[in-house]
mmCIF file of N, CA and C in Angstrom:
data_model
loop_
_atom_site.group_PDB
_atom_site.id
_atom_site.type_symbol
_atom_site.label_atom_id
_atom_site.label_comp_id
_atom_site.label_asym_id
_atom_site.label_seq_id
_atom_site.Cartn_x
_atom_site.Cartn_y
_atom_site.Cartn_z
ATOM 1 N N MET U 1 88.247 110.671 85.119
ATOM 2 C CA MET U 1 88.462 109.504 86.270
ATOM 3 C C MET U 1 89.703 108.872 85.641
ATOM 4 N N ILE U 2 90.445 108.738 86.645
ATOM 5 C CA ILE U 2 91.559 107.983 86.636
ATOM 6 C C ILE U 2 91.706 106.700 87.232
ATOM 7 N N ASP U 3 91.973 105.989 86.480
ATOM 8 C CA ASP U 3 92.113 104.695 87.271
ATOM 9 C C ASP U 3 93.538 104.226 87.777
ATOM 10 N N ILE U 4 94.341 104.077 89.045
ATOM 11 C CA ILE U 4 95.551 103.800 89.085
ATOM 12 C C ILE U 4 95.620 102.540 89.467
ATOM 13 N N LEU U 5 96.345 101.505 88.540
ATOM 14 C CA LEU U 5 96.945 100.347 88.743
ATOM 15 C C LEU U 5 97.947 100.102 89.330
ATOM 16 N N VAL U 6 98.288 99.604 90.267
ATOM 17 C CA VAL U 6 99.321 99.348 91.134
ATOM 18 C C VAL U 6 99.695 97.782 91.015
ATOM 19 N N GLY U 7 101.417 97.753 90.879
ATOM 20 C CA GLY U 7 101.601 96.364 90.858
ATOM 21 C C GLY U 7 103.016 96.499 91.875
ATOM 22 N N SER U 8 102.710 96.136 93.290
ATOM 23 C CA SER U 8 103.464 96.637 94.373
ATOM 24 C C SER U 8 104.283 95.061 94.883
ATOM 25 N N GLN U 9 105.179 94.901 94.990
ATOM 26 C CA GLN U 9 106.249 93.387 96.002
ATOM 27 C C GLN U 9 106.144 93.875 97.486
ATOM 28 N N MET U 10 106.800 95.255 97.322
ATOM 29 C CA MET U 10 107.394 95.353 98.708
ATOM 30 C C MET U 10 106.995 96.735 99.531
ATOM 31 N N GLY U 11 105.678 97.386 98.442
ATOM 32 C CA GLY U 11 104.780 98.050 99.073
ATOM 33 C C GLY U 11 105.647 99.695 98.444
ATOM 34 N N ALA U 12 106.752 99.974 97.930
ATOM 35 C CA ALA U 12 107.576 101.057 97.500
ATOM 36 C C ALA U 12 106.510 101.627 96.190
ATOM 37 N N ALA U 13 105.994 101.024 95.280
ATOM 38 C CA ALA U 13 105.299 101.541 94.298
ATOM 39 C C ALA U 13 103.832 101.617 94.736
ATOM 40 N N GLU U 14 103.567 101.076 95.966
ATOM 41 C CA GLU U 14 101.939 100.955 96.745
ATOM 42 C C GLU U 14 101.880 102.373 97.001
ATOM 43 N N TYR U 15 103.221 102.696 97.776
ATOM 44 C CA TYR U 15 103.480 104.106 98.351
ATOM 45 C C TYR U 15 103.068 105.195 97.630
ATOM 46 N N VAL U 16 104.430 105.066 96.066
ATOM 47 C CA VAL U 16 103.827 105.900 94.891
ATOM 48 C C VAL U 16 102.381 106.634 94.549
ATOM 49 N N ALA U 17 102.271 105.290 93.975
ATOM 50 C CA ALA U 17 100.511 105.476 93.932
ATOM 51 C C ALA U 17 99.742 105.993 94.862
ATOM 52 N N GLU U 18 99.973 105.813 95.835
ATOM 53 C CA GLU U 18 98.985 106.563 96.972
ATOM 54 C C GLU U 18 99.549 107.752 96.592
ATOM 55 N N GLN U 19 100.830 108.353 97.063
ATOM 56 C CA GLN U 19 100.767 109.571 96.949
ATOM 57 C C GLN U 19 100.712 110.626 95.175
ATOM 58 N N VAL U 20 100.515 109.870 94.633
ATOM 59 C CA VAL U 20 99.985 110.765 93.119
ATOM 60 C C VAL U 20 98.981 110.265 92.958
ATOM 61 N N ALA U 21 98.305 109.481 93.519
ATOM 62 C CA ALA U 21 96.132 109.578 93.773
ATOM 63 C C ALA U 21 95.832 110.839 94.786
ATOM 64 N N GLU U 22 96.659 111.072 95.764
ATOM 65 C CA GLU U 22 96.567 112.061 96.192
ATOM 66 C C GLU U 22 96.507 113.570 95.818
ATOM 67 N N THR U 23 97.912 113.723 95.310
ATOM 68 C CA THR U 23 97.931 115.128 94.099
ATOM 69 C C THR U 23 97.012 115.256 92.915
ATOM 70 N N LEU U 24 96.396 113.659 92.756
ATOM 71 C CA LEU U 24 95.458 114.248 91.268
ATOM 72 C C LEU U 24 94.200 114.426 91.999
ATOM 73 N N VAL U 25 93.792 114.590 92.648
ATOM 74 C CA VAL U 25 92.426 114.226 94.087
ATOM 75 C C VAL U 25 92.430 115.996 94.150
ATOM 76 N N GLN U 26 93.760 116.106 94.615
ATOM 77 C CA GLN U 26 94.198 117.542 94.871
ATOM 78 C C GLN U 26 93.810 118.790 94.028
ATOM 79 N N ALA U 27 94.430 118.210 92.992
ATOM 80 C CA ALA U 27 94.565 118.892 91.640
ATOM 81 C C ALA U 27 92.514 119.192 90.808
ATOM 82 N N GLY U 28 92.153 118.474 91.623
ATOM 83 C CA GLY U 28 90.394 118.484 90.739
ATOM 84 C C GLY U 28 90.225 116.691 90.123
ATOM 85 N N TYR U 29 91.317 116.016 90.080
ATOM 86 C CA TYR U 29 90.717 114.780 89.458
ATOM 87 C C TYR U 29 90.244 113.470 90.161
ATOM 88 N N GLU U 30 89.280 112.688 89.704
ATOM 89 C CA GLU U 30 89.183 111.517 90.154
ATOM 90 C C GLU U 30 89.824 110.538 89.974
ATOM 91 N N ALA U 31 90.599 109.919 90.937
ATOM 92 C CA ALA U 31 91.307 108.849 90.857
ATOM 93 C C ALA U 31 91.259 108.168 91.993
ATOM 94 N N THR U 32 91.078 106.650 91.221
ATOM 95 C CA THR U 32 90.958 105.403 92.441
ATOM 96 C C THR U 32 91.977 104.568 92.054
ATOM 97 N N LEU U 33 92.483 104.221 93.115
ATOM 98 C CA LEU U 33 93.535 103.089 93.364
ATOM 99 C C LEU U 33 93.062 101.441 92.885
ATOM 100 N N HIS U 34 93.764 100.644 92.320
ATOM 101 C CA HIS U 34 93.073 99.491 92.034
ATOM 102 C C HIS U 34 94.737 98.526 92.661
ATOM 103 N N LEU U 35 94.734 97.872 93.941
ATOM 104 C CA LEU U 35 95.688 96.835 94.291
ATOM 105 C C LEU U 35 95.617 95.951 93.734
ATOM 106 N N LYS U 36 94.646 95.066 93.063
ATOM 107 C CA LYS U 36 94.816 94.249 92.286
ATOM 108 C C LYS U 36 93.965 93.940 91.439
ATOM 109 N N PRO U 37 94.214 95.029 90.224
ATOM 110 C CA PRO U 37 93.414 95.179 89.099
ATOM 111 C C PRO U 37 92.933 93.815 88.373
ATOM 112 N N GLU U 38 91.436 94.193 87.871
ATOM 113 C CA GLU U 38 90.812 93.364 87.237
ATOM 114 C C GLU U 38 89.678 93.611 85.982
ATOM 115 N N LEU U 39 90.134 93.247 84.676
ATOM 116 C CA LEU U 39 90.556 93.756 83.660
ATOM 117 C C LEU U 39 88.648 94.306 83.158
ATOM 118 N N ASP U 40 88.027 93.637 83.679
ATOM 119 C CA ASP U 40 86.474 93.964 83.792
ATOM 120 C C ASP U 40 85.753 94.826 84.837
ATOM 121 N N HIS U 41 86.995 95.564 86.090
ATOM 122 C CA HIS U 41 86.626 96.547 86.458
ATOM 123 C C HIS U 41 86.958 97.734 86.461
ATOM 124 N N LEU U 42 87.851 97.738 84.983
ATOM 125 C CA LEU U 42 88.374 98.940 85.160
ATOM 126 C C LEU U 42 87.339 99.917 83.616
ATOM 127 N N ASN U 43 87.255 101.067 83.587
ATOM 128 C CA ASN U 43 86.549 101.799 82.440
ATOM 129 C C ASN U 43 87.336 101.624 81.148
ATOM 130 N N PRO U 44 87.060 100.742 80.281
ATOM 131 C CA PRO U 44 88.499 100.697 78.875
ATOM 132 C C PRO U 44 88.426 101.837 78.035
ATOM 133 N N SER U 45 87.379 102.834 78.080
ATOM 134 C CA SER U 45 87.639 104.391 77.349
ATOM 135 C C SER U 45 88.185 105.336 78.775
ATOM 136 N N GLY U 46 88.885 105.159 79.367
ATOM 137 C CA GLY U 46 88.983 106.294 80.656
ATOM 138 C C GLY U 46 90.555 106.328 80.236
ATOM 139 N N VAL U 47 91.205 106.411 81.468
ATOM 140 C CA VAL U 47 92.694 106.407 81.598
ATOM 141 C C VAL U 47 93.061 106.219 82.467
ATOM 142 N N TRP U 48 94.059 105.005 82.363
ATOM 143 C CA TRP U 48 94.701 104.245 83.388
ATOM 144 C C TRP U 48 96.010 104.510 83.540
ATOM 145 N N LEU U 49 96.729 104.955 84.248
ATOM 146 C CA LEU U 49 97.825 105.030 85.061
ATOM 147 C C LEU U 49 98.440 103.851 85.817
ATOM 148 N N VAL U 50 99.563 103.233 85.151
ATOM 149 C CA VAL U 50 100.155 102.127 85.663
ATOM 150 C C VAL U 50 101.642 102.336 86.386
ATOM 151 N N ILE U 51 101.468 101.751 87.936
ATOM 152 C CA ILE U 51 102.787 101.882 88.586
ATOM 153 C C ILE U 51 102.999 100.855 89.190
ATOM 154 N N THR U 52 104.026 100.458 88.592
ATOM 155 C CA THR U 52 104.036 99.068 89.328
ATOM 156 C C THR U 52 106.175 98.903 89.321
ATOM 157 N N SER U 53 106.191 97.786 90.439
ATOM 158 C CA SER U 53 107.569 97.917 90.501
ATOM 159 C C SER U 53 107.920 96.803 89.685
ATOM 160 N N THR U 54 109.422 96.578 90.038
ATOM 161 C CA THR U 54 109.859 95.452 88.618
ATOM 162 C C THR U 54 110.579 94.447 90.209
ATOM 163 N N TYR U 55 110.468 93.109 89.828
ATOM 164 C CA TYR U 55 111.247 92.560 90.897
ATOM 165 C C TYR U 55 112.107 91.324 90.525
ATOM 166 N N GLY U 56 112.673 90.341 90.835
ATOM 167 C CA GLY U 56 113.116 89.227 90.525
ATOM 168 C C GLY U 56 113.766 89.629 89.039
ATOM 169 N N ALA U 57 113.272 88.300 88.068
ATOM 170 C CA ALA U 57 114.323 89.144 86.586
ATOM 171 C C ALA U 57 113.476 89.483 85.696
ATOM 172 N N GLY U 58 113.158 90.778 86.192
ATOM 173 C CA GLY U 58 111.911 91.465 85.184
ATOM 174 C C GLY U 58 110.820 90.994 85.466
ATOM 175 N N ASP U 59 110.470 90.507 86.906
ATOM 176 C CA ASP U 59 109.019 90.139 86.896
ATOM 177 C C ASP U 59 108.036 91.119 87.362
ATOM 178 N N LEU U 60 106.729 90.727 87.216
ATOM 179 C CA LEU U 60 105.849 91.808 87.498
ATOM 180 C C LEU U 60 105.514 91.482 89.202
ATOM 181 N N PRO U 61 104.884 92.078 89.579
ATOM 182 C CA PRO U 61 104.626 91.766 91.361
ATOM 183 C C PRO U 61 103.694 91.180 91.316
ATOM 184 N N ASP U 62 103.386 89.970 92.530
ATOM 185 C CA ASP U 62 102.723 89.138 92.235
ATOM 186 C C ASP U 62 100.857 89.678 92.095
ATOM 187 N N ASN U 63 101.050 90.716 92.999
ATOM 188 C CA ASN U 63 99.218 91.555 92.569
ATOM 189 C C ASN U 63 98.598 92.086 91.267
ATOM 190 N N ILE U 64 99.612 92.450 90.654
ATOM 191 C CA ILE U 64 99.979 92.545 88.966
ATOM 192 C C ILE U 64 99.481 91.581 88.365
ATOM 193 N N GLN U 65 100.263 90.486 88.640
ATOM 194 C CA GLN U 65 100.220 89.466 87.445
ATOM 195 C C GLN U 65 99.154 88.736 86.776
ATOM 196 N N PRO U 66 98.057 88.572 87.705
ATOM 197 C CA PRO U 66 96.970 88.124 86.928
ATOM 198 C C PRO U 66 96.318 89.060 86.230
ATOM 199 N N PHE U 67 96.451 90.238 86.274
ATOM 200 C CA PHE U 67 95.877 91.408 85.619
ATOM 201 C C PHE U 67 96.662 91.359 83.781
ATOM 202 N N ALA U 68 97.619 91.198 84.114
ATOM 203 C CA ALA U 68 98.839 90.948 83.012
ATOM 204 C C ALA U 68 98.057 89.706 82.106
ATOM 205 N N ASP U 69 98.566 88.521 82.902
ATOM 206 C CA ASP U 69 97.698 87.625 81.993
ATOM 207 C C ASP U 69 96.224 87.927 81.429
ATOM 208 N N GLN U 70 95.327 88.518 81.751
ATOM 209 C CA GLN U 70 94.131 88.873 81.644
ATOM 210 C C GLN U 70 94.359 89.623 79.798
ATOM 211 N N LEU U 71 95.269 90.558 80.290
ATOM 212 C CA LEU U 71 95.570 91.109 78.779
ATOM 213 C C LEU U 71 95.694 90.623 78.004
ATOM 214 N N ALA U 72 96.980 89.737 78.340
ATOM 215 C CA ALA U 72 97.411 89.001 77.203
ATOM 216 C C ALA U 72 96.810 88.027 76.442
ATOM 217 N N GLN U 73 95.884 87.331 77.363
ATOM 218 C CA GLN U 73 95.214 86.501 77.064
ATOM 219 C C GLN U 73 93.600 86.968 76.700
ATOM 220 N N ASP U 74 93.016 87.784 76.943
ATOM 221 C CA ASP U 74 91.240 88.214 76.894
ATOM 222 C C ASP U 74 91.969 89.159 75.754
ATOM 223 N N ARG U 75 90.970 89.203 74.253
ATOM 224 C CA ARG U 75 91.255 90.029 73.105
ATOM 225 C C ARG U 75 90.841 91.679 73.326
ATOM 226 N N CYS U 76 90.367 91.978 73.886
ATOM 227 C CA CYS U 76 89.456 93.138 74.647
ATOM 228 C C CYS U 76 90.132 94.103 73.567
ATOM 229 N N ASP U 77 89.772 95.291 73.392
ATOM 230 C CA ASP U 77 89.853 96.279 72.638
ATOM 231 C C ASP U 77 89.897 97.661 73.226
ATOM 232 N N LEU U 78 90.965 97.791 73.558
ATOM 233 C CA LEU U 78 91.402 99.080 74.258
ATOM 234 C C LEU U 78 91.550 100.545 73.583
ATOM 235 N N THR U 79 91.145 100.343 72.741
ATOM 236 C CA THR U 79 91.540 101.513 71.243
ATOM 237 C C THR U 79 91.155 102.772 71.888
ATOM 238 N N THR U 80 89.998 102.995 72.626
ATOM 239 C CA THR U 80 89.518 104.303 73.457
ATOM 240 C C THR U 80 90.165 104.146 74.557
ATOM 241 N N LEU U 81 91.247 104.107 75.147
ATOM 242 C CA LEU U 81 91.855 104.019 76.462
ATOM 243 C C LEU U 81 93.094 104.521 76.219
ATOM 244 N N TYR U 82 93.436 105.142 77.177
ATOM 245 C CA TYR U 82 94.455 106.507 77.541
ATOM 246 C C TYR U 82 95.102 105.829 78.456
ATOM 247 N N TYR U 83 96.932 105.761 78.145
ATOM 248 C CA TYR U 83 97.644 104.951 79.710
ATOM 249 C C TYR U 83 98.859 105.904 79.790
ATOM 250 N N ALA U 84 99.334 105.547 81.152
ATOM 251 C CA ALA U 84 100.935 105.788 81.322
ATOM 252 C C ALA U 84 101.026 105.385 82.446
ATOM 253 N N VAL U 85 102.905 104.851 82.275
ATOM 254 C CA VAL U 85 103.428 103.855 83.585
ATOM 255 C C VAL U 85 104.320 104.907 83.857
ATOM 256 N N ILE U 86 104.491 104.440 85.230
ATOM 257 C CA ILE U 86 105.392 104.849 86.174
ATOM 258 C C ILE U 86 105.980 103.572 86.829
ATOM 259 N N THR U 87 107.236 103.098 86.572
ATOM 260 C CA THR U 87 108.011 101.874 87.261
ATOM 261 C C THR U 87 109.103 102.137 87.632
ATOM 262 N N LEU U 88 109.386 100.995 88.829
ATOM 263 C CA LEU U 88 110.417 101.245 89.880
ATOM 264 C C LEU U 88 111.493 100.179 89.110
ATOM 265 N N GLY U 89 112.179 100.361 89.610
ATOM 266 C CA GLY U 89 113.557 99.484 89.016
ATOM 267 C C GLY U 89 114.731 99.335 89.817
ATOM 268 N N ASP U 90 115.695 98.568 89.364
ATOM 269 C CA ASP U 90 116.971 99.105 89.865
ATOM 270 C C ASP U 90 118.134 98.924 88.610
ATOM 271 N N SER U 91 118.829 100.152 88.380
ATOM 272 C CA SER U 91 119.233 100.003 86.725
ATOM 273 C C SER U 91 121.013 98.933 87.130
ATOM 274 N N GLU U 92 121.274 98.371 88.412
ATOM 275 C CA GLU U 92 122.033 97.357 88.799
ATOM 276 C C GLU U 92 121.499 96.008 87.863
ATOM 277 N N TYR U 93 120.469 95.788 87.321
ATOM 278 C CA TYR U 93 119.997 94.731 87.074
ATOM 279 C C TYR U 93 119.529 94.680 85.327
ATOM 280 N N ASP U 94 119.811 94.197 84.713
ATOM 281 C CA ASP U 94 119.594 93.860 83.325
ATOM 282 C C ASP U 94 118.335 94.087 83.092
ATOM 283 N N THR U 95 117.072 93.690 84.010
ATOM 284 C CA THR U 95 115.815 93.897 83.630
ATOM 285 C C THR U 95 115.295 95.405 84.207
ATOM 286 N N PHE U 96 116.064 96.282 84.087
ATOM 287 C CA PHE U 96 115.677 97.641 85.007
ATOM 288 C C PHE U 96 114.034 98.223 84.453
ATOM 289 N N CYS U 97 113.502 97.926 85.119
ATOM 290 C CA CYS U 97 111.573 98.799 84.573
ATOM 291 C C CYS U 97 111.455 97.548 83.757
ATOM 292 N N GLN U 98 111.723 96.481 83.840
ATOM 293 C CA GLN U 98 110.923 94.949 82.749
ATOM 294 C C GLN U 98 109.757 95.548 83.122
ATOM 295 N N ALA U 99 109.025 94.889 84.644
ATOM 296 C CA ALA U 99 107.694 95.423 84.260
ATOM 297 C C ALA U 99 107.276 96.303 83.985
ATOM 298 N N GLY U 100 107.086 97.633 84.150
ATOM 299 C CA GLY U 100 106.352 98.625 83.424
ATOM 300 C C GLY U 100 106.253 98.525 81.959
ATOM 301 N N ARG U 101 107.409 97.767 81.504
ATOM 302 C CA ARG U 101 108.083 98.051 80.137
ATOM 303 C C ARG U 101 106.818 96.827 79.143
ATOM 304 N N LYS U 102 106.888 95.965 80.158
ATOM 305 C CA LYS U 102 106.169 94.243 79.930
ATOM 306 C C LYS U 102 104.230 95.259 79.646
ATOM 307 N N LEU U 103 104.104 95.837 80.722
ATOM 308 C CA LEU U 103 102.703 96.175 80.794
ATOM 309 C C LEU U 103 102.337 97.379 80.188
ATOM 310 N N ALA U 104 103.203 98.073 79.628
ATOM 311 C CA ALA U 104 103.072 99.092 78.198
ATOM 312 C C ALA U 104 102.869 98.258 77.320
ATOM 313 N N ALA U 105 103.906 97.255 77.030
ATOM 314 C CA ALA U 105 103.680 96.572 75.347
ATOM 315 C C ALA U 105 102.556 95.796 75.122
ATOM 316 N N LEU U 106 101.329 95.198 76.399
ATOM 317 C CA LEU U 106 100.400 94.536 76.341
ATOM 318 C C LEU U 106 99.144 95.791 75.769
ATOM 319 N N LEU U 107 99.347 96.833 76.878
ATOM 320 C CA LEU U 107 98.144 97.516 76.135
ATOM 321 C C LEU U 107 98.069 98.283 74.839
ATOM 322 N N SER U 108 99.345 98.842 74.467
ATOM 323 C CA SER U 108 99.653 99.181 73.542
ATOM 324 C C SER U 108 99.610 98.146 72.326
ATOM 325 N N ALA U 109 99.603 97.098 72.599
ATOM 326 C CA ALA U 109 99.031 95.403 71.931
ATOM 327 C C ALA U 109 97.469 95.569 71.683
ATOM 328 N N ARG U 110 96.971 95.991 72.967
ATOM 329 C CA ARG U 110 95.497 96.175 72.958
ATOM 330 C C ARG U 110 94.848 97.354 72.218
ATOM 331 N N GLY U 111 95.419 97.921 71.742
ATOM 332 C CA GLY U 111 95.234 99.762 71.076
ATOM 333 C C GLY U 111 95.315 101.002 71.814
ATOM 334 N N ALA U 112 95.330 100.392 73.177
ATOM 335 C CA ALA U 112 95.907 101.724 73.961
ATOM 336 C C ALA U 112 96.573 102.919 74.033
ATOM 337 N N VAL U 113 96.798 103.483 73.776
ATOM 338 C CA VAL U 113 97.308 104.956 73.605
ATOM 339 C C VAL U 113 98.015 105.428 74.557
ATOM 340 N N SER U 114 99.289 105.301 74.255
ATOM 341 C CA SER U 114 100.125 106.283 75.392
ATOM 342 C C SER U 114 100.186 107.544 75.647
ATOM 343 N N LEU U 115 100.027 108.038 76.729
ATOM 344 C CA LEU U 115 99.895 109.462 76.946
ATOM 345 C C LEU U 115 101.118 110.459 76.681
ATOM 346 N N LEU U 116 102.215 109.691 77.410
ATOM 347 C CA LEU U 116 103.887 110.193 76.986
ATOM 348 C C LEU U 116 104.652 108.930 77.762
ATOM 349 N N ASN U 117 105.624 109.315 77.152
ATOM 350 C CA ASN U 117 107.146 108.377 77.559
ATOM 351 C C ASN U 117 106.589 107.789 79.207
ATOM 352 N N ALA U 118 106.873 106.550 79.319
ATOM 353 C CA ALA U 118 106.679 106.133 80.752
ATOM 354 C C ALA U 118 108.080 106.692 81.670
ATOM 355 N N LEU U 119 107.573 106.875 82.817
ATOM 356 C CA LEU U 119 108.706 107.485 84.228
ATOM 357 C C LEU U 119 108.965 106.145 84.259
ATOM 358 N N GLU U 120 110.740 106.063 84.284
ATOM 359 C CA GLU U 120 111.593 104.613 85.212
ATOM 360 C C GLU U 120 111.906 105.217 85.951
ATOM 361 N N ILE U 121 111.769 104.904 87.415
ATOM 362 C CA ILE U 121 112.889 105.464 88.524
ATOM 363 C C ILE U 121 113.462 104.665 89.029
ATOM 364 N N ASP U 122 114.853 104.557 89.324
ATOM 365 C CA ASP U 122 115.739 104.081 89.314
ATOM 366 C C ASP U 122 116.107 104.156 91.059
ATOM 367 N N ALA U 123 115.883 102.867 91.793
ATOM 368 C CA ALA U 123 116.629 102.827 92.934
ATOM 369 C C ALA U 123 118.241 103.616 93.210
ATOM 370 N N GLN U 124 118.750 103.615 91.965
ATOM 371 C CA GLN U 124 119.815 103.674 92.371
ATOM 372 C C GLN U 124 119.956 105.794 93.100
ATOM 373 N N GLN U 125 119.224 106.049 92.531
ATOM 374 C CA GLN U 125 118.840 107.677 92.579
ATOM 375 C C GLN U 125 118.920 107.843 93.659
ATOM 376 N N PRO U 126 119.292 109.109 94.307
ATOM 377 C CA PRO U 126 119.172 109.542 95.690
ATOM 378 C C PRO U 126 117.833 110.262 96.092
ATOM 379 N N GLU U 127 116.971 110.701 95.088
ATOM 380 C CA GLU U 127 115.663 110.888 95.620
ATOM 381 C C GLU U 127 114.878 109.663 95.943
ATOM 382 N N LEU U 128 114.080 110.348 96.365
ATOM 383 C CA LEU U 128 112.792 109.176 97.008
ATOM 384 C C LEU U 128 111.617 108.609 95.739
ATOM 385 N N PRO U 129 111.243 107.743 95.585
ATOM 386 C CA PRO U 129 110.934 107.652 94.367
ATOM 387 C C PRO U 129 109.504 108.155 94.427
ATOM 388 N N GLU U 130 108.579 108.608 95.272
ATOM 389 C CA GLU U 130 107.366 109.208 95.236
ATOM 390 C C GLU U 130 108.153 111.004 94.608
ATOM 391 N N ASP U 131 109.063 111.751 94.987
ATOM 392 C CA ASP U 131 108.993 112.789 94.960
ATOM 393 C C ASP U 131 109.343 112.565 93.571
ATOM 394 N N ILE U 132 110.196 112.050 93.142
ATOM 395 C CA ILE U 132 110.169 111.883 91.169
ATOM 396 C C ILE U 132 108.773 111.528 90.725
ATOM 397 N N ALA U 133 108.285 110.835 90.998
ATOM 398 C CA ALA U 133 106.900 111.145 90.587
ATOM 399 C C ALA U 133 105.877 112.047 90.695
ATOM 400 N N LEU U 134 106.073 112.740 92.042
ATOM 401 C CA LEU U 134 105.480 113.967 91.679
ATOM 402 C C LEU U 134 105.867 114.985 90.771
ATOM 403 N N ALA U 135 107.474 114.964 90.607
ATOM 404 C CA ALA U 135 107.792 115.860 89.440
ATOM 405 C C ALA U 135 107.391 115.737 88.895
ATOM 406 N N TRP U 136 107.354 114.757 88.181
ATOM 407 C CA TRP U 136 106.751 114.035 86.752
ATOM 408 C C TRP U 136 105.149 114.306 86.700
ATOM 409 N N LEU U 137 104.278 114.433 87.784
ATOM 410 C CA LEU U 137 102.777 114.760 87.484
ATOM 411 C C LEU U 137 102.291 115.862 86.631
ATOM 412 N N PRO U 138 102.896 116.570 86.764
ATOM 413 C CA PRO U 138 102.521 118.210 85.846
ATOM 414 C C PRO U 138 102.692 117.601 84.158
ATOM 415 N N GLN U 139 103.797 116.849 84.198
ATOM 416 C CA GLN U 139 103.791 116.405 82.251
ATOM 417 C C GLN U 139 103.147 115.507 81.585
ATOM 418 N N LEU U 140 102.159 114.415 82.844
ATOM 419 C CA LEU U 140 100.948 114.008 82.668
ATOM 420 C C LEU U 140 99.750 114.655 82.720
ATOM 421 N N ILE U 141 99.382 115.591 83.527
ATOM 422 C CA ILE U 141 98.276 116.372 83.591
ATOM 423 C C ILE U 141 98.000 117.176 82.557
ATOM 424 N N LYS U 142 99.138 117.738 81.853
ATOM 425 C CA LYS U 142 99.130 118.530 80.700
ATOM 426 C C LYS U 142 98.807 117.858 79.641
ATOM 427 N N VAL U 143 98.456 116.559 79.757
ATOM 428 C CA VAL U 143 98.307 115.868 78.180
ATOM 429 C C VAL U 143 97.251 114.607 78.712
ATOM 430 N N LEU U 144 96.494 114.737 79.813
ATOM 431 C CA LEU U 144 95.010 114.516 79.536
ATOM 432 C C LEU U 144 93.827 114.794 79.070
ATOM 433 N N PRO U 145 93.327 113.840 78.269
ATOM 434 C CA PRO U 145 92.507 114.309 77.460
ATOM 435 C C PRO U 145 91.224 114.484 78.473
#
């Protein structure tokens, strides 16, 4: 079971998450999208895939900010959790992909184990974000517990 936590301000990260979830299901995995993730509704011993955009000055999208606040305040033990991050940003800005980096740091601080380096998708790239994410997905599948 893979919980996909989505942070999307304008819809791009949500679309990427839908494409990734569909591909995971086709590959035989159970995947659940969480458009407004809540800590107490997630499996702390599973796999979380965070897919988020970055907006403003490195800010998290409005729909995932409450989850980040929960992670920051709750002293939960996530040492049995595995996670991976796909983050969208624009390299024209100093805060490129900062939202994904913030969430990864919060998860790591609670003891969660990163499965592989985050995929940082640059809006300046000519490829579509979902195509980049789908090309990366086999790397994640290889390391899933």
